[in-house]
Coordinates of C-alpha atoms in Angstrom, one line a residue:
M47 CA -20.3 3.2 22.1
N48 CA -19.1 6.7 21.0
S49 CA -16.3 6.9 18.0
W50 CA -14.7 9.2 16.4
A51 CA -11.4 9.9 14.2
D52 CA -8.8 12.5 13.9
A53 CA -5.6 12.9 12.1
I54 CA -2.6 15.2 11.9
I55 CA 0.0 15.6 9.2
V56 CA 3.4 15.2 10.1
L57 CA 6.3 16.7 8.0
V58 CA 8.5 13.7 8.6
S59 CA 8.6 10.1 7.0
G60 CA 6.2 7.5 8.2
A61 CA 9.1 5.6 10.1
T62 CA 10.0 8.8 12.1
A63 CA 6.4 9.2 12.9
W64 CA 5.9 5.8 14.1
T65 CA 8.9 6.0 16.5
S66 CA 7.6 9.0 18.1
L67 CA 3.9 7.5 18.3
C68 CA 5.5 4.3 20.2
D69 CA 7.6 6.6 22.6
F70 CA 4.8 7.2 25.1
S71 CA 7.3 8.0 27.9
G72 CA 7.8 11.3 26.2
R73 CA 4.3 12.2 25.6
S74 CA 2.9 15.4 27.5
R75 CA -0.1 13.9 29.3
W76 CA 2.0 10.6 30.0
A77 CA 5.1 12.1 31.2
A78 CA 6.7 10.7 34.5
P79 CA 5.5 10.9 37.3
Q80 CA 2.1 9.8 35.8
Y81 CA 3.7 7.5 33.3
Q82 CA 4.6 4.0 34.7
K83 CA 5.3 1.0 32.6
Q84 CA 3.9 -2.0 34.0
S85 CA 5.8 -4.2 31.8
S86 CA 7.5 -3.6 28.6
T87 CA 9.9 -5.2 26.0
G88 CA 12.2 -2.1 25.8
E89 CA 12.2 1.7 25.6
L90 CA 9.3 1.6 23.1
I91 CA 6.1 -0.3 23.3
G92 CA 5.9 -3.8 21.8
G93 CA 3.5 -6.6 22.0
H94 CA 1.5 -6.9 25.1
T95 CA 2.9 -4.0 26.6
V96 CA 0.9 -2.9 29.5
F97 CA 0.9 0.5 31.4
F98 CA -1.4 3.2 33.4
C99 CA -2.2 6.3 31.5
D100 CA -3.1 9.2 33.5
M101 CA -5.4 11.2 31.9
G102 CA -4.8 14.4 33.5
F103 CA -6.6 13.7 36.9
G104 CA -4.5 11.4 38.9
E105 CA -6.9 8.6 37.6
G106 CA -7.1 7.0 34.0
L107 CA -6.9 3.8 32.1
L108 CA -4.7 0.8 32.3
L109 CA -3.8 0.6 28.4
S110 CA -2.4 -2.9 26.9
V111 CA -1.5 -3.1 23.3
E112 CA -3.6 -5.8 21.7
E113 CA -2.0 -5.3 17.8
L114 CA 1.0 -4.1 16.6
D115 CA 1.9 -3.8 12.9
P116 CA 5.4 -1.5 12.6
P117 CA 5.5 0.9 11.3
N118 CA 1.9 1.3 10.4
Y119 CA -0.7 0.2 12.9
L120 CA -1.1 0.0 16.5
Y121 CA -4.5 -1.0 18.4
M122 CA -4.8 -0.5 22.1
R123 CA -7.5 -1.2 24.5
G124 CA -8.0 0.6 27.8
I125 CA -10.0 -0.3 31.1
G126 CA -10.8 2.4 33.7
N127 CA -11.5 1.2 37.1
S128 CA -11.8 4.4 39.5
G129 CA -13.2 7.7 39.5
V130 CA -14.6 9.2 36.5
F131 CA -13.3 6.5 34.4
R132 CA -14.9 3.6 36.3
E133 CA -16.7 1.3 33.9
V134 CA -15.1 2.7 30.8
E135 CA -13.7 0.5 28.0
L136 CA -11.4 2.4 25.5
H137 CA -10.2 1.0 22.1
L138 CA -7.5 3.5 20.5
T139 CA -6.2 2.7 17.0
F140 CA -3.3 4.6 15.5
K141 CA -2.3 4.3 11.9
V142 CA 0.7 5.9 10.2
V143 CA 0.4 6.6 6.3
D144 CA 3.1 7.9 4.2
I145 CA 2.2 10.8 2.1
L146 CA 4.0 13.1 -0.3
D147 CA 6.9 14.8 1.7
G148 CA 5.4 13.3 5.1
A149 CA 3.2 11.1 6.9
R150 CA -0.4 11.2 8.1
V151 CA -0.9 10.0 11.7
E152 CA -4.4 8.9 12.3
I153 CA -6.2 8.0 15.6
F154 CA -9.7 6.5 15.8
V155 CA -11.3 6.1 19.2
E156 CA -14.3 3.9 20.5
L157 CA -15.5 4.5 23.7
D158 CA -17.9 2.4 25.8
E159 CA -19.3 4.1 28.8
R160 CA -21.6 1.9 30.5
N161 CA -23.1 4.4 33.1
D162 CA -23.2 7.6 31.2
T163 CA -22.8 8.0 27.4
D164 CA -22.8 11.8 27.6
G165 CA -20.8 12.2 30.8
P166 CA -17.6 13.8 31.1
V167 CA -15.4 11.1 29.9
L168 CA -16.2 11.7 26.0
S169 CA -14.7 15.4 26.3
I170 CA -11.7 14.2 28.5
V171 CA -10.7 11.5 26.0
R172 CA -11.2 13.8 22.9
E173 CA -9.0 16.4 24.5
W174 CA -6.3 13.6 25.3
A175 CA -6.6 12.2 22.0
S176 CA -5.9 15.6 20.2
D177 CA -3.1 16.2 22.6
Q178 CA -1.5 12.7 21.7
L179 CA -1.4 13.7 18.0
N180 CA -0.2 17.0 18.6
T181 CA 2.6 15.6 20.8
I182 CA 3.4 12.9 18.2
K183 CA 3.7 15.8 15.8
R184 CA 6.1 17.9 17.9
R185 CA 8.4 15.0 18.8
A186 CA 8.4 13.7 15.2
E187 CA 9.3 17.0 13.5
L188 CA 11.9 17.5 16.2
A189 CA 13.4 14.3 16.0
P190 CA 16.8 13.6 13.9
R191 CA 16.2 13.2 10.4
T192 CA 17.0 10.2 8.1
E193 CA 19.1 10.2 4.9
Q194 CA 15.5 9.7 3.4
E195 CA 14.3 12.7 4.9
H196 CA 17.1 15.0 3.8
G197 CA 16.1 14.5 0.4

């Protein structure tokens, strides 16, 4: 099992950061045509949402929302079944923490590579996780501000 954590500071409220985090349809690595919702309760993710995540190579993981505690906590599980991601299980935890003048968005990744613990999957997922945080930050900071954020 490989695991690591990363975080980014967002210059908007935690609520705005959470909305950007949950809008996977606009994520750079997950944008259409790669992004395919399998089931969902709406435009944003909800409990038990399942979708295919393209990791940038036309193959990827089937992600499912296992735990959801808006607007602070999201836990997802991913299973790979083809190519470089065969036999891979991924656990993703996102947390949003309000701080002074903004929020901190954290990602914690646990990656179980049953076949090869030093293979290419680790570097791909690390790059993907960094891309997710940067895209969340960009989308959140470009989103319309709430009254609370105007001061």
